[in-house]
CSV table of N, CA and C in Angstrom, one decimal:
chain,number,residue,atom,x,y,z
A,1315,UNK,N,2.4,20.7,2.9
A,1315,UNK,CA,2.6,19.2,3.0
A,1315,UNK,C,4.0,18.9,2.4
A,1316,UNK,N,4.5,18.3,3.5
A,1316,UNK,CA,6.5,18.1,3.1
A,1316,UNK,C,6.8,17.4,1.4
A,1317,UNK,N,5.6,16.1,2.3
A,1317,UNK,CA,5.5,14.9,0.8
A,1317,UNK,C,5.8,15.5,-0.8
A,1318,UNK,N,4.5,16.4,-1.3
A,1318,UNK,CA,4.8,17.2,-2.1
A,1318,UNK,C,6.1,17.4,-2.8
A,1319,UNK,N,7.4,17.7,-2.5
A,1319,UNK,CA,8.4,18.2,-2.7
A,1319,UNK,C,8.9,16.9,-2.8
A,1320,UNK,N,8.8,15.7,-2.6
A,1320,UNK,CA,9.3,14.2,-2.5
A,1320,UNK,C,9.3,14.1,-4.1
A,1321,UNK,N,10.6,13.9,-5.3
A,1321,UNK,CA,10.2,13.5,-6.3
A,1321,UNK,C,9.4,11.9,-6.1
A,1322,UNK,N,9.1,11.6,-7.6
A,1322,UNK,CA,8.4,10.4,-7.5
A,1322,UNK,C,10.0,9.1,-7.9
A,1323,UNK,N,11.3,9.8,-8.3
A,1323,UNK,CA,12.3,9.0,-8.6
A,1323,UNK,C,13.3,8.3,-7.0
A,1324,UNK,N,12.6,9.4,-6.1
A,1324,UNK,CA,13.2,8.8,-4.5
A,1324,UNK,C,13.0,7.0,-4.1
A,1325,UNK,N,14.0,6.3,-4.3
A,1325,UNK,CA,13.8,5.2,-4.0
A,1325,UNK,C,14.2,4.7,-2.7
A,1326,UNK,N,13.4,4.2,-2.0
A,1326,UNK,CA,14.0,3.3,-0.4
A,1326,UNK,C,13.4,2.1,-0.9
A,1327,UNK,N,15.1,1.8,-0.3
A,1327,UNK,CA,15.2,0.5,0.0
A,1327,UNK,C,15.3,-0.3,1.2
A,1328,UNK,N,13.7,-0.8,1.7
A,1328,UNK,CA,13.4,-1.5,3.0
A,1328,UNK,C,14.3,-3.1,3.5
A,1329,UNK,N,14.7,-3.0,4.3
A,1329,UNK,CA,15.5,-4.0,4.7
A,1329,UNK,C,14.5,-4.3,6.4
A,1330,UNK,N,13.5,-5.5,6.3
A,1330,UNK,CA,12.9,-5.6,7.5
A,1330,UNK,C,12.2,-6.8,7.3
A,1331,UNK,N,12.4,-7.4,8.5
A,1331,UNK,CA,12.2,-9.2,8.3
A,1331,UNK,C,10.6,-9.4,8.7
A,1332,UNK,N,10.1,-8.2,9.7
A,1332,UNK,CA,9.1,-8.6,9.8
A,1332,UNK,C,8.3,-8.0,8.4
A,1333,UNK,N,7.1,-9.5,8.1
A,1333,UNK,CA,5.8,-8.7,7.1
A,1333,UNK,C,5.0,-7.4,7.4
A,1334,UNK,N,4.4,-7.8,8.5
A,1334,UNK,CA,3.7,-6.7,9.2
A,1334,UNK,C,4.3,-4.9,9.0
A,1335,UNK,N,5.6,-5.0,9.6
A,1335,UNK,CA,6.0,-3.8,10.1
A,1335,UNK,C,6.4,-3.8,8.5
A,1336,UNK,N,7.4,-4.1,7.3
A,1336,UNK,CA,7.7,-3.8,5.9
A,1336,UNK,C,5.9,-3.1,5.5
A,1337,UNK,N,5.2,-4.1,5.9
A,1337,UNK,CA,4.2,-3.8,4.8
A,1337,UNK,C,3.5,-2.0,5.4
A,1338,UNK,N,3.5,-1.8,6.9
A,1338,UNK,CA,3.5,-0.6,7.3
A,1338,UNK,C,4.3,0.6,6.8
A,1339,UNK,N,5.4,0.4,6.4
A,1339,UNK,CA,6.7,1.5,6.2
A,1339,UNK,C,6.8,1.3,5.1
A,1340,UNK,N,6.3,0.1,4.3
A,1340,UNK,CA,5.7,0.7,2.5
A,1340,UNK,C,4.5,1.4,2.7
A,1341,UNK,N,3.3,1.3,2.9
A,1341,UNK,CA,2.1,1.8,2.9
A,1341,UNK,C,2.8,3.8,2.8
A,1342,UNK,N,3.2,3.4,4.1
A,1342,UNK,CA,3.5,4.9,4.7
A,1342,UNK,C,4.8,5.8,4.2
A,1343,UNK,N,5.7,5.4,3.5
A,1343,UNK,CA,6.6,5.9,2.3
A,1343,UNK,C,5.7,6.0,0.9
A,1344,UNK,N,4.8,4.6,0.3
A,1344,UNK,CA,4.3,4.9,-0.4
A,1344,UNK,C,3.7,6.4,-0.6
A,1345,UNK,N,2.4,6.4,0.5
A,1345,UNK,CA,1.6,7.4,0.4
A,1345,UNK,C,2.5,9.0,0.9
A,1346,UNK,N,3.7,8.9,1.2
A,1346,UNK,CA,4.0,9.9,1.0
A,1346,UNK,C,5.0,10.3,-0.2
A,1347,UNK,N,5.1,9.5,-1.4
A,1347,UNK,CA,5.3,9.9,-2.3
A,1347,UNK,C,6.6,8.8,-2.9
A,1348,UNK,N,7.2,8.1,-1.7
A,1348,UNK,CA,8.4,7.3,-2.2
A,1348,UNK,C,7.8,6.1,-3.2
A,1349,UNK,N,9.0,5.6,-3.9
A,1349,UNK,CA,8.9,4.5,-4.4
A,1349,UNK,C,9.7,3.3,-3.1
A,1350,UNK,N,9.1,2.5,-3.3
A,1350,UNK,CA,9.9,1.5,-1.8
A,1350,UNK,C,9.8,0.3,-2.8
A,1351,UNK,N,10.9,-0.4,-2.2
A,1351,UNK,CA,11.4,-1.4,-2.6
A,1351,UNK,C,11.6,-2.2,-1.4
A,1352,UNK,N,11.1,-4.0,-0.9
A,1352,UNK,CA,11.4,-4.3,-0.1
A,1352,UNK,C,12.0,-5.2,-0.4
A,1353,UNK,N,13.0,-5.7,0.9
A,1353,UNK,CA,13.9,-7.3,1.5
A,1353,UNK,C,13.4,-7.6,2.5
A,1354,UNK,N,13.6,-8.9,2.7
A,1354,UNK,CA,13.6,-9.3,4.0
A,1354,UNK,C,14.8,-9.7,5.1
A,1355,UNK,N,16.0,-9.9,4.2
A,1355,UNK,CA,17.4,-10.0,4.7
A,1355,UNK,C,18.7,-9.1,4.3
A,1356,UNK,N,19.5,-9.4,5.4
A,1356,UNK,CA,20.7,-8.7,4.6
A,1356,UNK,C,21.6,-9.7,3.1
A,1357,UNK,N,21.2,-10.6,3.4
A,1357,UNK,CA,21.6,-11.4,2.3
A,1357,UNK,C,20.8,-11.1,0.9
A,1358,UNK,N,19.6,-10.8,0.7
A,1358,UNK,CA,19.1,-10.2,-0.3
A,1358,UNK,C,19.4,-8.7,-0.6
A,1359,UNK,N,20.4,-8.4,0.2
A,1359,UNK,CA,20.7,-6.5,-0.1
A,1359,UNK,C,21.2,-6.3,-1.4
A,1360,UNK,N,22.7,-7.3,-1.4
A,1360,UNK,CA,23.6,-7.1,-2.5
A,1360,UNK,C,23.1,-7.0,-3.8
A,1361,UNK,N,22.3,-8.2,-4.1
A,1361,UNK,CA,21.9,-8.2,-5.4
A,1361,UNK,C,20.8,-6.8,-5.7
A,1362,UNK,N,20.3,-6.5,-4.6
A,1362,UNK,CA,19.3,-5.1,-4.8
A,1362,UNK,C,20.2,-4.2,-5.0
A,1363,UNK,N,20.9,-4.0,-4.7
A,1363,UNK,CA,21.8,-2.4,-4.4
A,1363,UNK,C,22.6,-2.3,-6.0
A,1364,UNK,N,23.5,-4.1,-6.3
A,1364,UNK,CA,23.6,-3.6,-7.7
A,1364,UNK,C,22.9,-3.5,-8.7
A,1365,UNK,N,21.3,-3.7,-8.7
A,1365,UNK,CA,20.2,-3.7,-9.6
A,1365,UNK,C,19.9,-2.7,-10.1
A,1366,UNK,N,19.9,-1.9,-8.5
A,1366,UNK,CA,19.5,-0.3,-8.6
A,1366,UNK,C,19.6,0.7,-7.1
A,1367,UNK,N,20.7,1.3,-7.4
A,1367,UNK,CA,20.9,1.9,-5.7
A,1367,UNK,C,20.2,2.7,-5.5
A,1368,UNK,N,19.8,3.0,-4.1
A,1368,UNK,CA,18.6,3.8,-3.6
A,1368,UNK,C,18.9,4.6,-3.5
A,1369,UNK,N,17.9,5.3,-3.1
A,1369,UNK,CA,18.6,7.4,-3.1
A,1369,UNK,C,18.7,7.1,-1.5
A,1370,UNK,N,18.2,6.2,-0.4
A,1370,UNK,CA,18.1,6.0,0.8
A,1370,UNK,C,17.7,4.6,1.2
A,1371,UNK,N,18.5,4.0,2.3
A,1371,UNK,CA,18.4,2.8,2.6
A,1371,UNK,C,18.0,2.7,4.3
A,1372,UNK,N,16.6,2.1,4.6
A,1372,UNK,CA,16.2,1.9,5.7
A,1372,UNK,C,16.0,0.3,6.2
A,1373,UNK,N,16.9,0.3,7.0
A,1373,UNK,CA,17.2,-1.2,8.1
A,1373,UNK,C,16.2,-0.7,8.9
A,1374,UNK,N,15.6,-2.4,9.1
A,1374,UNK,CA,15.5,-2.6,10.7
A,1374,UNK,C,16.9,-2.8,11.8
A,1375,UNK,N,16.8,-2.8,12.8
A,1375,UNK,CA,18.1,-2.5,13.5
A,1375,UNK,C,18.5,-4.4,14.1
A,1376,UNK,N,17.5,-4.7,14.9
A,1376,UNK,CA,17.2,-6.2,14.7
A,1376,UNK,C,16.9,-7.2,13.5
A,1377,UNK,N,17.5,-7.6,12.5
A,1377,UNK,CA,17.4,-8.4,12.0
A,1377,UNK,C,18.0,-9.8,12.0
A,1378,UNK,N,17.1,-10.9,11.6
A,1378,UNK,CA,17.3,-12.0,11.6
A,1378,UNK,C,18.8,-12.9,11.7
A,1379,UNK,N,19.4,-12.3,10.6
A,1379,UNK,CA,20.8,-12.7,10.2
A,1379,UNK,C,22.1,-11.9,10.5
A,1380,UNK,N,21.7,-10.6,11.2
A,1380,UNK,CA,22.6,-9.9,11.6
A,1380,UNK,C,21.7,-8.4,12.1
A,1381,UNK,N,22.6,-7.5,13.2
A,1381,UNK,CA,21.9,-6.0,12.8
A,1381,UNK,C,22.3,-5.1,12.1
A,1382,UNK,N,21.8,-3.6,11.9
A,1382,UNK,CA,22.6,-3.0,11.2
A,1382,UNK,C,23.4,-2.6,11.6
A,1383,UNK,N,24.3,-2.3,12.7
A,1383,UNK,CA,25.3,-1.7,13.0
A,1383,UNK,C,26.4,-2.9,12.2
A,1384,UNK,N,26.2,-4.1,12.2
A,1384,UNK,CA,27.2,-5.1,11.4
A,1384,UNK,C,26.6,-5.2,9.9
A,1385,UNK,N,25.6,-4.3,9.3
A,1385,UNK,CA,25.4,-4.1,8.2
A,1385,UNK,C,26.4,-2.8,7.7
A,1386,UNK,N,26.2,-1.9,8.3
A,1386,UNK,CA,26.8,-0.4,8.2
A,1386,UNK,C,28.5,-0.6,8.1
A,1387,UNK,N,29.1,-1.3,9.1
A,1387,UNK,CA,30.3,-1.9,8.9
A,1387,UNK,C,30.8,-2.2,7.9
A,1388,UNK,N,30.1,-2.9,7.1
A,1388,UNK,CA,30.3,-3.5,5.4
A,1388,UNK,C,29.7,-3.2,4.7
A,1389,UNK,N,29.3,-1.8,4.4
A,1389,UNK,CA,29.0,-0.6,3.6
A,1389,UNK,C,30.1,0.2,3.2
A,1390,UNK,N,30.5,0.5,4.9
A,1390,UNK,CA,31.3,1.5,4.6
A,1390,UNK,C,32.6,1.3,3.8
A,1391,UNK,N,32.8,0.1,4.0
A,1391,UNK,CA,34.2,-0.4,3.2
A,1391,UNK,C,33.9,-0.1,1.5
A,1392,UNK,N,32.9,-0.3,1.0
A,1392,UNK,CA,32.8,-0.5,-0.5
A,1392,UNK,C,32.2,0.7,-0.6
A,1393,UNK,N,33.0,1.3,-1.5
A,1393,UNK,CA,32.9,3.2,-1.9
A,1393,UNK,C,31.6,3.1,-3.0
A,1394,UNK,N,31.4,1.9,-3.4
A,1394,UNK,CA,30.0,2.4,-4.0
A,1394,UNK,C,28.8,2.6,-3.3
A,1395,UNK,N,28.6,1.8,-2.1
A,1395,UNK,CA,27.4,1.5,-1.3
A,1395,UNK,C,27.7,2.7,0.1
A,1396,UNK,N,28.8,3.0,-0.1
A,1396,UNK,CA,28.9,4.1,1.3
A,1396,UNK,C,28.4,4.8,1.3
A,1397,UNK,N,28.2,6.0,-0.1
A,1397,UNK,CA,27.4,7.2,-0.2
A,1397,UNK,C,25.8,7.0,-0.3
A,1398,UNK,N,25.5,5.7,-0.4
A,1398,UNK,CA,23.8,5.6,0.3
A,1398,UNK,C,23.5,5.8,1.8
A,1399,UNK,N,22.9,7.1,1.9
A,1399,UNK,CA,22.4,7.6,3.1
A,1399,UNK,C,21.5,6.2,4.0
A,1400,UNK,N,21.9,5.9,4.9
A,1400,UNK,CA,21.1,5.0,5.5
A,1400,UNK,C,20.2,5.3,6.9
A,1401,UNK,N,19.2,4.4,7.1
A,1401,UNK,CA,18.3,4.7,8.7
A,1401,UNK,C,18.3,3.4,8.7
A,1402,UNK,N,18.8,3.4,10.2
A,1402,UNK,CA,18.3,2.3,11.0
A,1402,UNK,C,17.3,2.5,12.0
């Protein structure tokens, strides 16, 4: 079992507008061992990311207020948030 080898300090950070599908992809990170942290916007990212940066950052690709490809764009510019591995 992969999970196993997942420390319990791995944090994702969920970025997904819908309830439904967040509450799915916590369930299902939870139980395999992550800690998940959710948003519902990209506007709520910033203050998360300086609170506590994630070992991995998972967009939805469609979101509300923008997607991630114009999320990733303004990542990459700020050398602190770059080296967060991201999925969209």
């Amino acid at each position: 079992d992969w999970s196993s080898d997942v420390c319990s300090s791995d944090l994702v950070l969920l970025v997904e507008d819908d309830p439904e599908q967040a509450l799915e992809w916590r369930e299902r990170l939870s139980d395999a061992g992550f800690e998940v942290r959710a948003i519902e916007s990209v506007e709520a990212l910033e203050p998360e990311l300086a609170l506590d940066p994630p070992d991995v950052l998972l967009v939805d690709y469609w979101l509300a207020d923008r997607t991630a490809a114009d999320l990733e764009r303004e990542l990459v510019r700020r050398d602190c948030y770059a080296r967060i591995p991201r999925v969209a």
